[in-house]
PDB file of C-alpha atoms in Angstrom:
ATOM      1  CA  MET A  16       2.784  37.510 109.865  1.00 47.00           C
ATOM      2  CA  SER A  17       3.559  36.152 113.312  1.00 48.00           C
ATOM      3  CA  ILE A  18       3.422  37.671 116.755  1.00 46.00           C
ATOM      4  CA  ARG A  19       7.177  37.243 117.028  1.00 56.00           C
ATOM      5  CA  ASP A  20       7.750  39.417 113.966  1.00 84.00           C
ATOM      6  CA  ILE A  21       5.564  42.352 114.926  1.00 92.00           C
ATOM      7  CA  ALA A  22       6.649  42.333 118.577  1.00 87.00           C
ATOM      8  CA  GLU A  23      10.335  41.654 117.877  1.00 94.00           C
ATOM      9  CA  PRO A  24      12.267  43.591 120.542  1.00 96.00           C
ATOM     10  CA  VAL A  25      14.869  46.242 119.869  1.00 97.00           C
ATOM     11  CA  SER A  26      17.535  47.245 122.362  1.00 97.00           C
ATOM     12  CA  LEU A  27      17.531  50.559 124.216  1.00 99.00           C
ATOM     13  CA  ASN A  28      20.390  52.614 125.603  1.00 99.00           C
ATOM     14  CA  ASP A  29      19.509  51.707 129.203  1.00 98.00           C
ATOM     15  CA  GLY A  30      20.111  48.004 128.584  1.00 98.00           C
ATOM     16  CA  THR A  31      16.428  47.110 128.269  1.00 99.00           C
ATOM     17  CA  ALA A  32      14.338  46.473 125.163  1.00 98.00           C
ATOM     18  CA  MET A  33      10.969  47.347 123.660  1.00 98.00           C
ATOM     19  CA  PRO A  34       8.869  46.137 120.715  1.00 98.00           C
ATOM     20  CA  GLY A  35      10.172  47.440 117.408  1.00 97.00           C
ATOM     21  CA  TYR A  36       6.699  48.262 116.082  1.00 98.00           C
ATOM     22  CA  GLY A  37       3.661  49.826 117.703  1.00 98.00           C
ATOM     23  CA  PHE A  38       0.090  51.047 117.584  1.00 99.00           C
ATOM     24  CA  GLY A  39      -0.839  54.730 117.924  1.00 98.00           C
ATOM     25  CA  CYS A  40      -3.909  55.839 119.886  1.00 98.00           C
ATOM     26  CA  TYR A  41      -4.300  59.415 118.633  1.00 97.00           C
ATOM     27  CA  ALA A  42      -7.671  60.815 117.467  1.00 94.00           C
ATOM     28  CA  ALA A  43      -9.984  57.939 118.369  1.00 96.00           C
ATOM     29  CA  HIS A  44     -12.429  57.686 121.265  1.00 97.00           C
ATOM     30  CA  GLY A  45     -14.991  55.446 122.924  1.00 98.00           C
ATOM     31  CA  GLU A  46     -15.671  52.048 121.412  1.00 98.00           C
ATOM     32  CA  GLU A  47     -13.674  53.068 118.351  1.00 98.00           C
ATOM     33  CA  ILE A  48     -10.337  53.096 120.191  1.00 98.00           C
ATOM     34  CA  ILE A  49     -11.274  50.175 122.461  1.00 99.00           C
ATOM     35  CA  ASN A  50     -12.015  47.936 119.497  1.00 99.00           C
ATOM     36  CA  ALA A  51      -8.995  49.197 117.576  1.00 99.00           C
ATOM     37  CA  ILE A  52      -6.611  48.247 120.386  1.00 99.00           C
ATOM     38  CA  ARG A  53      -8.240  44.841 120.801  1.00 99.00           C
ATOM     39  CA  TRP A  54      -7.824  44.165 117.078  1.00 98.00           C
ATOM     40  CA  ALA A  55      -4.242  45.397 117.157  1.00 98.00           C
ATOM     41  CA  VAL A  56      -3.305  43.185 120.097  1.00 98.00           C
ATOM     42  CA  ARG A  57      -5.025  40.225 118.440  1.00 98.00           C
ATOM     43  CA  ASP A  58      -2.844  40.817 115.380  1.00 97.00           C
ATOM     44  CA  GLY A  59       0.310  40.847 117.477  1.00 97.00           C
ATOM     45  CA  TYR A  60       0.945  44.497 118.316  1.00 98.00           C
ATOM     46  CA  ARG A  61       2.400  44.805 121.810  1.00 98.00           C
ATOM     47  CA  TYR A  62       3.504  48.454 121.957  1.00 98.00           C
ATOM     48  CA  ILE A  63       0.562  50.777 122.704  1.00 99.00           C
ATOM     49  CA  ASP A  64       1.396  54.478 122.357  1.00 99.00           C
ATOM     50  CA  SER A  65      -0.883  56.769 124.358  1.00 99.00           C
ATOM     51  CA  ALA A  66      -0.819  60.335 125.696  1.00 98.00           C
ATOM     52  CA  ALA A  67      -2.733  62.416 128.210  1.00 97.00           C
ATOM     53  CA  MET A  68      -3.461  65.009 125.522  1.00 97.00           C
ATOM     54  CA  TYR A  69      -5.313  62.452 123.392  1.00 98.00           C
ATOM     55  CA  GLY A  70      -8.151  62.510 125.916  1.00 97.00           C
ATOM     56  CA  ASN A  71      -8.856  58.788 125.625  1.00 98.00           C
ATOM     57  CA  GLU A  72      -6.671  57.075 128.209  1.00 99.00           C
ATOM     58  CA  ALA A  73      -9.634  55.711 130.161  1.00 98.00           C
ATOM     59  CA  GLU A  74     -10.769  53.923 127.004  1.00 98.00           C
ATOM     60  CA  VAL A  75      -7.218  52.791 126.275  1.00 99.00           C
ATOM     61  CA  GLY A  76      -7.150  51.362 129.788  1.00 99.00           C
ATOM     62  CA  GLU A  77     -10.411  49.515 129.188  1.00 99.00           C
ATOM     63  CA  ALA A  78      -8.941  47.992 126.035  1.00 99.00           C
ATOM     64  CA  ILE A  79      -5.775  46.974 127.877  1.00 98.00           C
ATOM     65  CA  ARG A  80      -7.804  45.192 130.557  1.00 98.00           C
ATOM     66  CA  THR A  81      -9.993  43.347 128.051  1.00 98.00           C
ATOM     67  CA  CYS A  82      -7.616  42.610 125.162  1.00 98.00           C
ATOM     68  CA  GLY A  83      -6.828  39.069 126.255  1.00 97.00           C
ATOM     69  CA  VAL A  84      -3.100  39.661 126.811  1.00 98.00           C
ATOM     70  CA  GLN A  85      -1.467  40.033 130.210  1.00 98.00           C
ATOM     71  CA  ARG A  86      -0.323  43.511 131.213  1.00 98.00           C
ATOM     72  CA  GLU A  87       3.295  42.391 131.532  1.00 98.00           C
ATOM     73  CA  ASP A  88       3.300  41.332 127.887  1.00 98.00           C
ATOM     74  CA  LEU A  89       2.392  44.845 126.706  1.00 99.00           C
ATOM     75  CA  PHE A  90       4.580  47.926 126.384  1.00 99.00           C
ATOM     76  CA  ILE A  91       2.493  50.974 127.289  1.00 99.00           C
ATOM     77  CA  SER A  92       3.704  54.538 126.923  1.00 99.00           C
ATOM     78  CA  SER A  93       2.151  57.898 127.718  1.00 99.00           C
ATOM     79  CA  LYS A  94       3.232  61.512 127.461  1.00 99.00           C
ATOM     80  CA  ILE A  95       3.152  64.719 129.473  1.00 99.00           C
ATOM     81  CA  TRP A  96       1.991  67.878 127.700  1.00 99.00           C
ATOM     82  CA  PRO A  97       4.156  71.040 127.964  1.00 98.00           C
ATOM     83  CA  THR A  98       1.497  72.971 129.870  1.00 98.00           C
ATOM     84  CA  ARG A  99       1.779  70.303 132.600  1.00 98.00           C
ATOM     85  CA  PHE A 100       5.548  70.585 132.989  1.00 98.00           C
ATOM     86  CA  ASP A 101       4.987  72.620 136.155  1.00 97.00           C
ATOM     87  CA  ASP A 102       3.441  69.529 137.786  1.00 98.00           C
ATOM     88  CA  PRO A 103       4.374  66.410 135.803  1.00 98.00           C
ATOM     89  CA  ASP A 104       3.672  64.202 138.803  1.00 98.00           C
ATOM     90  CA  ALA A 105      -0.025  65.082 138.677  1.00 98.00           C
ATOM     91  CA  SER A 106      -0.171  64.378 134.948  1.00 98.00           C
ATOM     92  CA  LEU A 107       1.606  61.049 135.380  1.00 99.00           C
ATOM     93  CA  ALA A 108      -0.673  60.055 138.253  1.00 99.00           C
ATOM     94  CA  GLN A 109      -3.758  60.881 136.185  1.00 98.00           C
ATOM     95  CA  SER A 110      -2.503  58.809 133.257  1.00 99.00           C
ATOM     96  CA  LEU A 111      -1.825  55.844 135.525  1.00 99.00           C
ATOM     97  CA  ARG A 112      -5.317  56.129 137.012  1.00 99.00           C
ATOM     98  CA  ASP A 113      -7.001  56.471 133.636  1.00 98.00           C
ATOM     99  CA  LEU A 114      -5.036  53.605 132.129  1.00 99.00           C
ATOM    100  CA  GLY A 115      -5.671  51.472 135.196  1.00 99.00           C
ATOM    101  CA  ILE A 116      -2.040  50.442 135.579  1.00 99.00           C
ATOM    102  CA  ASP A 117       0.630  50.827 138.253  1.00 98.00           C
ATOM    103  CA  VAL A 118       3.597  51.638 136.040  1.00 99.00           C
ATOM    104  CA  LEU A 119       4.264  52.999 132.556  1.00 99.00           C
ATOM    105  CA  ASP A 120       6.785  51.196 130.411  1.00 99.00           C
ATOM    106  CA  CYS A 121       7.855  54.600 129.114  1.00 99.00           C
ATOM    107  CA  CYS A 122       6.807  58.155 129.931  1.00 99.00           C
ATOM    108  CA  LEU A 123       7.684  60.913 127.461  1.00 99.00           C
ATOM    109  CA  LEU A 124       7.720  64.677 127.471  1.00 99.00           C
ATOM    110  CA  HIS A 125       5.304  65.267 124.577  1.00 99.00           C
ATOM    111  CA  TRP A 126       6.917  68.448 123.182  1.00 99.00           C
ATOM    112  CA  PRO A 127       9.939  70.438 124.367  1.00 99.00           C
ATOM    113  CA  GLY A 128       7.942  73.572 125.110  1.00 98.00           C
ATOM    114  CA  THR A 129       9.756  76.896 125.195  1.00 98.00           C
ATOM    115  CA  ASP A 130      10.808  77.079 128.855  1.00 98.00           C
ATOM    116  CA  ARG A 131      14.183  75.357 129.236  1.00 98.00           C
ATOM    117  CA  LYS A 132      14.180  75.425 133.033  1.00 98.00           C
ATOM    118  CA  GLN A 133      10.684  73.954 133.248  1.00 98.00           C
ATOM    119  CA  ARG A 134      11.481  71.326 130.610  1.00 99.00           C
ATOM    120  CA  LEU A 135      14.561  70.095 132.448  1.00 99.00           C
ATOM    121  CA  SER A 136      12.737  70.148 135.777  1.00 99.00           C
ATOM    122  CA  ALA A 137       9.952  67.984 134.345  1.00 99.00           C
ATOM    123  CA  TYR A 138      12.495  65.575 132.892  1.00 99.00           C
ATOM    124  CA  GLU A 139      14.310  65.342 136.225  1.00 99.00           C
ATOM    125  CA  LYS A 140      11.053  64.520 137.997  1.00 99.00           C
ATOM    126  CA  LEU A 141      10.400  61.707 135.535  1.00 99.00           C
ATOM    127  CA  LEU A 142      13.851  60.327 136.302  1.00 99.00           C
ATOM    128  CA  ARG A 143      12.896  60.342 139.986  1.00 99.00           C
ATOM    129  CA  ARG A 144       9.610  58.594 139.253  1.00 99.00           C
ATOM    130  CA  ARG A 145      11.621  55.998 137.350  1.00 99.00           C
ATOM    131  CA  GLU A 146      13.719  55.352 140.444  1.00 98.00           C
ATOM    132  CA  GLU A 147      10.520  55.048 142.484  1.00 99.00           C
ATOM    133  CA  GLY A 148       9.043  52.506 140.060  1.00 99.00           C
ATOM    134  CA  PHE A 149       6.206  54.521 138.534  1.00 99.00           C
ATOM    135  CA  VAL A 150       7.836  54.567 135.099  1.00 99.00           C
ATOM    136  CA  ARG A 151      10.342  52.097 133.691  1.00 99.00           C
ATOM    137  CA  ARG A 152      11.926  54.364 131.081  1.00 99.00           C
ATOM    138  CA  VAL A 153      12.000  58.062 130.242  1.00 99.00           C
ATOM    139  CA  GLY A 154      11.699  59.323 126.684  1.00 99.00           C
ATOM    140  CA  VAL A 155      10.922  62.485 124.765  1.00 99.00           C
ATOM    141  CA  SER A 156       8.896  63.477 121.742  1.00 99.00           C
ATOM    142  CA  ASN A 157       9.532  66.160 119.116  1.00 99.00           C
ATOM    143  CA  PHE A 158      12.876  67.077 120.674  1.00 99.00           C
ATOM    144  CA  GLN A 159      15.554  68.571 118.458  1.00 99.00           C
ATOM    145  CA  ILE A 160      19.332  68.239 118.785  1.00 99.00           C
ATOM    146  CA  LYS A 161      19.542  71.361 120.959  1.00 99.00           C
ATOM    147  CA  HIS A 162      17.014  69.920 123.421  1.00 99.00           C
ATOM    148  CA  LEU A 163      18.767  66.551 123.550  1.00 99.00           C
ATOM    149  CA  GLU A 164      22.114  68.227 124.161  1.00 99.00           C
ATOM    150  CA  GLU A 165      20.575  70.112 127.075  1.00 99.00           C
ATOM    151  CA  ILE A 166      19.450  66.815 128.593  1.00 99.00           C
ATOM    152  CA  ARG A 167      22.892  65.272 128.198  1.00 99.00           C
ATOM    153  CA  SER A 168      24.521  68.341 129.721  1.00 99.00           C
ATOM    154  CA  ALA A 169      22.139  68.399 132.685  1.00 99.00           C
ATOM    155  CA  PHE A 170      21.883  64.675 133.430  1.00 99.00           C
ATOM    156  CA  GLY A 171      24.833  62.975 131.759  1.00 98.00           C
ATOM    157  CA  SER A 172      22.675  60.627 129.705  1.00 98.00           C
ATOM    158  CA  PHE A 173      20.069  60.577 126.969  1.00 99.00           C
ATOM    159  CA  PRO A 174      16.397  59.554 126.889  1.00 99.00           C
ATOM    160  CA  VAL A 175      15.791  56.028 125.589  1.00 99.00           C
ATOM    161  CA  LEU A 176      13.759  57.274 122.636  1.00 99.00           C
ATOM    162  CA  ASN A 177      12.688  60.345 120.715  1.00 99.00           C
ATOM    163  CA  GLN A 178       9.279  60.153 119.065  1.00 99.00           C
ATOM    164  CA  ILE A 179       9.230  62.513 116.085  1.00 99.00           C
ATOM    165  CA  GLU A 180       7.307  63.088 112.893  1.00 99.00           C
ATOM    166  CA  LEU A 181       8.950  60.841 110.305  1.00 98.00           C
ATOM    167  CA  HIS A 182       7.834  59.759 106.848  1.00 98.00           C
ATOM    168  CA  PRO A 183       9.308  59.724 103.329  1.00 98.00           C
ATOM    169  CA  LEU A 184       8.573  63.420 102.756  1.00 98.00           C
ATOM    170  CA  TYR A 185      10.045  64.479 106.111  1.00 98.00           C
ATOM    171  CA  GLN A 186      13.108  62.466 107.028  1.00 99.00           C
ATOM    172  CA  GLU A 187      14.850  64.748 109.556  1.00 99.00           C
ATOM    173  CA  ARG A 188      18.239  63.388 108.477  1.00 99.00           C
ATOM    174  CA  ASP A 189      20.475  65.406 110.803  1.00 99.00           C
ATOM    175  CA  LEU A 190      18.303  64.712 113.840  1.00 99.00           C
ATOM    176  CA  CYS A 191      18.008  61.016 112.980  1.00 99.00           C
ATOM    177  CA  ALA A 192      21.772  60.717 112.532  1.00 99.00           C
ATOM    178  CA  TYR A 193      22.337  62.402 115.892  1.00 99.00           C
ATOM    179  CA  CYS A 194      19.893  60.067 117.631  1.00 99.00           C
ATOM    180  CA  ARG A 195      21.468  56.985 116.081  1.00 99.00           C
ATOM    181  CA  GLU A 196      24.969  58.119 117.018  1.00 99.00           C
ATOM    182  CA  ASN A 197      23.853  58.534 120.631  1.00 99.00           C
ATOM    183  CA  GLY A 198      21.755  55.393 120.978  1.00 99.00           C
ATOM    184  CA  ILE A 199      18.388  57.159 121.061  1.00 99.00           C
ATOM    185  CA  ARG A 200      15.684  55.047 119.433  1.00 99.00           C
ATOM    186  CA  LEU A 201      13.578  56.814 116.822  1.00 99.00           C
ATOM    187  CA  VAL A 202       9.817  56.352 117.060  1.00 99.00           C
ATOM    188  CA  ALA A 203       7.958  57.615 113.993  1.00 99.00           C
ATOM    189  CA  TRP A 204       4.637  59.353 114.525  1.00 98.00           C
ATOM    190  CA  GLY A 205       2.594  60.124 111.428  1.00 97.00           C
ATOM    191  CA  PRO A 206       4.520  57.366 109.610  1.00 98.00           C
ATOM    192  CA  LEU A 207       2.042  57.340 106.716  1.00 98.00           C
ATOM    193  CA  PHE A 208       1.768  61.145 106.540  1.00 95.00           C
ATOM    194  CA  ARG A 209      -1.948  60.719 107.259  1.00 87.00           C
ATOM    195  CA  GLY A 210      -2.478  58.886 103.980  1.00 86.00           C
ATOM    196  CA  LYS A 211      -1.130  61.685 101.786  1.00 87.00           C
ATOM    197  CA  LEU A 212       1.497  59.436 100.188  1.00 91.00           C
ATOM    198  CA  MET A 213      -0.824  56.661  99.051  1.00 94.00           C
ATOM    199  CA  GLN A 214      -1.087  57.949  95.483  1.00 94.00           C
ATOM    200  CA  HIS A 215       2.525  58.957  94.993  1.00 95.00           C
ATOM    201  CA  PRO A 216       3.691  57.380  91.700  1.00 97.00           C
ATOM    202  CA  ALA A 217       6.942  55.992  93.110  1.00 97.00           C
ATOM    203  CA  ILE A 218       5.183  54.405  96.097  1.00 98.00           C
ATOM    204  CA  VAL A 219       2.406  52.986  93.909  1.00 98.00           C
ATOM    205  CA  GLU A 220       4.928  51.493  91.494  1.00 98.00           C
ATOM    206  CA  ILE A 221       6.976  49.864  94.257  1.00 99.00           C
ATOM    207  CA  ALA A 222       3.790  48.524  95.845  1.00 99.00           C
ATOM    208  CA  ALA A 223       2.710  46.915  92.570  1.00 99.00           C
ATOM    209  CA  ALA A 224       6.108  45.264  92.184  1.00 98.00           C
ATOM    210  CA  HIS A 225       5.817  43.640  95.612  1.00 98.00           C
ATOM    211  CA  GLY A 226       2.099  42.896  95.514  1.00 98.00           C
ATOM    212  CA  LYS A 227       1.566  45.102  98.565  1.00 98.00           C
ATOM    213  CA  THR A 228      -0.368  48.280  99.321  1.00 98.00           C
ATOM    214  CA  PRO A 229       1.306  51.711  99.304  1.00 98.00           C
ATOM    215  CA  GLY A 230       0.848  51.906 103.070  1.00 98.00           C
ATOM    216  CA  GLN A 231       2.670  48.623 103.568  1.00 98.00           C
ATOM    217  CA  ILE A 232       5.541  49.860 101.416  1.00 99.00           C
ATOM    218  CA  ILE A 233       5.924  53.009 103.504  1.00 98.00           C
ATOM    219  CA  LEU A 234       5.782  51.080 106.777  1.00 98.00           C
ATOM    220  CA  ARG A 235       8.317  48.576 105.485  1.00 98.00           C
ATOM    221  CA  TRP A 236      10.574  51.511 104.566  1.00 98.00           C
ATOM    222  CA  HIS A 237      10.382  52.665 108.190  1.00 98.00           C
ATOM    223  CA  ILE A 238      11.335  49.214 109.453  1.00 98.00           C
ATOM    224  CA  GLN A 239      14.346  49.008 107.158  1.00 97.00           C
ATOM    225  CA  LYS A 240      15.417  52.522 108.205  1.00 98.00           C
ATOM    226  CA  GLY A 241      15.407  51.371 111.826  1.00 97.00           C
ATOM    227  CA  HIS A 242      12.412  53.495 112.858  1.00 98.00           C
ATOM    228  CA  ILE A 243       9.805  52.202 115.300  1.00 98.00           C
ATOM    229  CA  ALA A 244       6.643  53.076 113.385  1.00 98.00           C
ATOM    230  CA  ILE A 245       3.373  53.536 115.284  1.00 98.00           C
ATOM    231  CA  PRO A 246       0.630  53.594 112.637  1.00 98.00           C
ATOM    232  CA  LYS A 247      -2.887  54.309 113.845  1.00 97.00           C
ATOM    233  CA  SER A 248      -6.224  53.181 112.469  1.00 97.00           C
ATOM    234  CA  SER A 249      -9.682  52.296 113.731  1.00 97.00           C
ATOM    235  CA  ASN A 250     -10.413  50.057 110.739  1.00 98.00           C
ATOM    236  CA  GLU A 251     -10.002  46.349 111.491  1.00 98.00           C
ATOM    237  CA  SER A 252      -8.699  45.345 108.073  1.00 98.00           C
ATOM    238  CA  ARG A 253      -6.350  48.336 107.902  1.00 98.00           C
ATOM    239  CA  ILE A 254      -4.910  47.511 111.322  1.00 98.00           C
ATOM    240  CA  HIS A 255      -4.172  43.997 110.080  1.00 98.00           C
ATOM    241  CA  GLU A 256      -2.725  45.343 106.841  1.00 98.00           C
ATOM    242  CA  ASN A 257      -0.460  47.763 108.696  1.00 98.00           C
ATOM    243  CA  GLY A 258       0.884  44.904 110.781  1.00 98.00           C
ATOM    244  CA  ASP A 259       1.470  42.621 107.817  1.00 97.00           C
ATOM    245  CA  VAL A 260       4.787  44.146 106.775  1.00 97.00           C
ATOM    246  CA  PHE A 261       7.263  41.494 107.861  1.00 96.00           C
ATOM    247  CA  SER A 262       7.038  39.020 104.977  1.00 94.00           C
ATOM    248  CA  PHE A 263       8.889  41.001 102.307  1.00 96.00           C
ATOM    249  CA  ILE A 264      11.979  43.177 101.902  1.00 97.00           C
ATOM    250  CA  LEU A 265      12.412  46.353  99.889  1.00 98.00           C
ATOM    251  CA  THR A 266      15.376  46.330  97.524  1.00 98.00           C
ATOM    252  CA  PRO A 267      18.206  48.868  97.812  1.00 98.00           C
ATOM    253  CA  ASP A 268      16.769  50.571  94.723  1.00 99.00           C
ATOM    254  CA  ASP A 269      13.322  50.715  96.365  1.00 99.00           C
ATOM    255  CA  MET A 270      14.849  52.302  99.451  1.00 99.00           C
ATOM    256  CA  ASP A 271      16.807  54.826  97.394  1.00 99.00           C
ATOM    257  CA  ARG A 272      13.690  55.857  95.476  1.00 98.00           C
ATOM    258  CA  ILE A 273      11.741  56.404  98.677  1.00 99.00           C
ATOM    259  CA  ASP A 274      14.664  58.199 100.331  1.00 99.00           C
ATOM    260  CA  ALA A 275      14.685  60.594  97.369  1.00 98.00           C
ATOM    261  CA  LEU A 276      11.157  61.793  98.217  1.00 98.00           C
ATOM    262  CA  ASP A 277      12.416  63.845 101.172  1.00 98.00           C
ATOM    263  CA  CYS A 278      11.264  67.444 100.672  1.00 97.00           C
ATOM    264  CA  GLY A 279      10.620  68.791 104.170  1.00 97.00           C
ATOM    265  CA  GLU A 280       6.814  68.679 103.984  1.00 97.00           C
ATOM    266  CA  HIS A 281       5.351  67.942 107.401  1.00 97.00           C
ATOM    267  CA  ILE A 282       2.292  68.135 109.649  1.00 95.00           C
ATOM    268  CA  GLY A 283       3.587  69.066 113.071  1.00 97.00           C
ATOM    269  CA  ASP A 284       4.274  72.355 114.810  1.00 97.00           C
ATOM    270  CA  ASP A 285       7.677  73.986 115.233  1.00 98.00           C
ATOM    271  CA  PRO A 286       9.359  72.304 118.233  1.00 98.00           C
ATOM    272  CA  TYR A 287      11.230  75.516 119.024  1.00 98.00           C
ATOM    273  CA  THR A 288       8.154  77.734 119.338  1.00 98.00           C
ATOM    274  CA  PHE A 289       5.235  75.423 120.176  1.00 98.00           C
ATOM    275  CA  THR A 290       4.084  75.978 123.759  1.00 98.00           C
ATOM    276  CA  GLY A 291       1.209  73.504 123.858  1.00 97.00           C
ATOM    277  CA  SER A 292      -1.290  76.246 124.680  1.00 93.00           C
ATOM    278  CA  LYS A 293      -4.491  76.362 122.653  1.00 65.00           C
TER     279      LYS A 293
END
């Protein structure tokens, strides 16, 4: 594994680029997330995926400042929760303060929410903040085709990326095809389905054939599908393992077998009805 492999850039629809692999910051706090990010950066990860809702951006900021890599060499994203769509500027400002940075490489709307007018207003404000230099790119998360069409209709362009739940059991084929056709990069959250696929016979068999772990097989599948996976872990050896997926290639038969696992099983809420309220 080399830094060049794990941080290899992929092009975006605005003419810029971002790392094609990342590290997720969900569900870890304090020294746990600080150390995890330091280990990830040491192993070559350069895309750090954060969010205001995770409640750990101050710690993420501490890790960014002390990871040994210059800020300009990192790609840092954050997200605005639907209940903050009425004042996205305040949410963005808080994230920048907590992270200790002047600009986000990408700011996303975390979920569509159920209020179309508010959603589009929040997106428009992020576009303005992009023009002002507070964010470099605008993206979305958990948006469906209907939501993306609304953005195109309102603004004449698409977000640079859509971060959605993606893994072998939940492949969102229509949405993924739509995003690819329109130049929207797919970022996969929950790429390992929270470990629930590690004992699947097909995955285990493919892993044995390649001398890799089941997790590495799944992450390699994401890479070959063109997804930007953002695995998360607070275990040092697992972080290294998750990043060590660039030295082998799955065969067409391997890919077909994993593709065949798609059954619609997923973790996340319904993007059409989820409001973000507790």
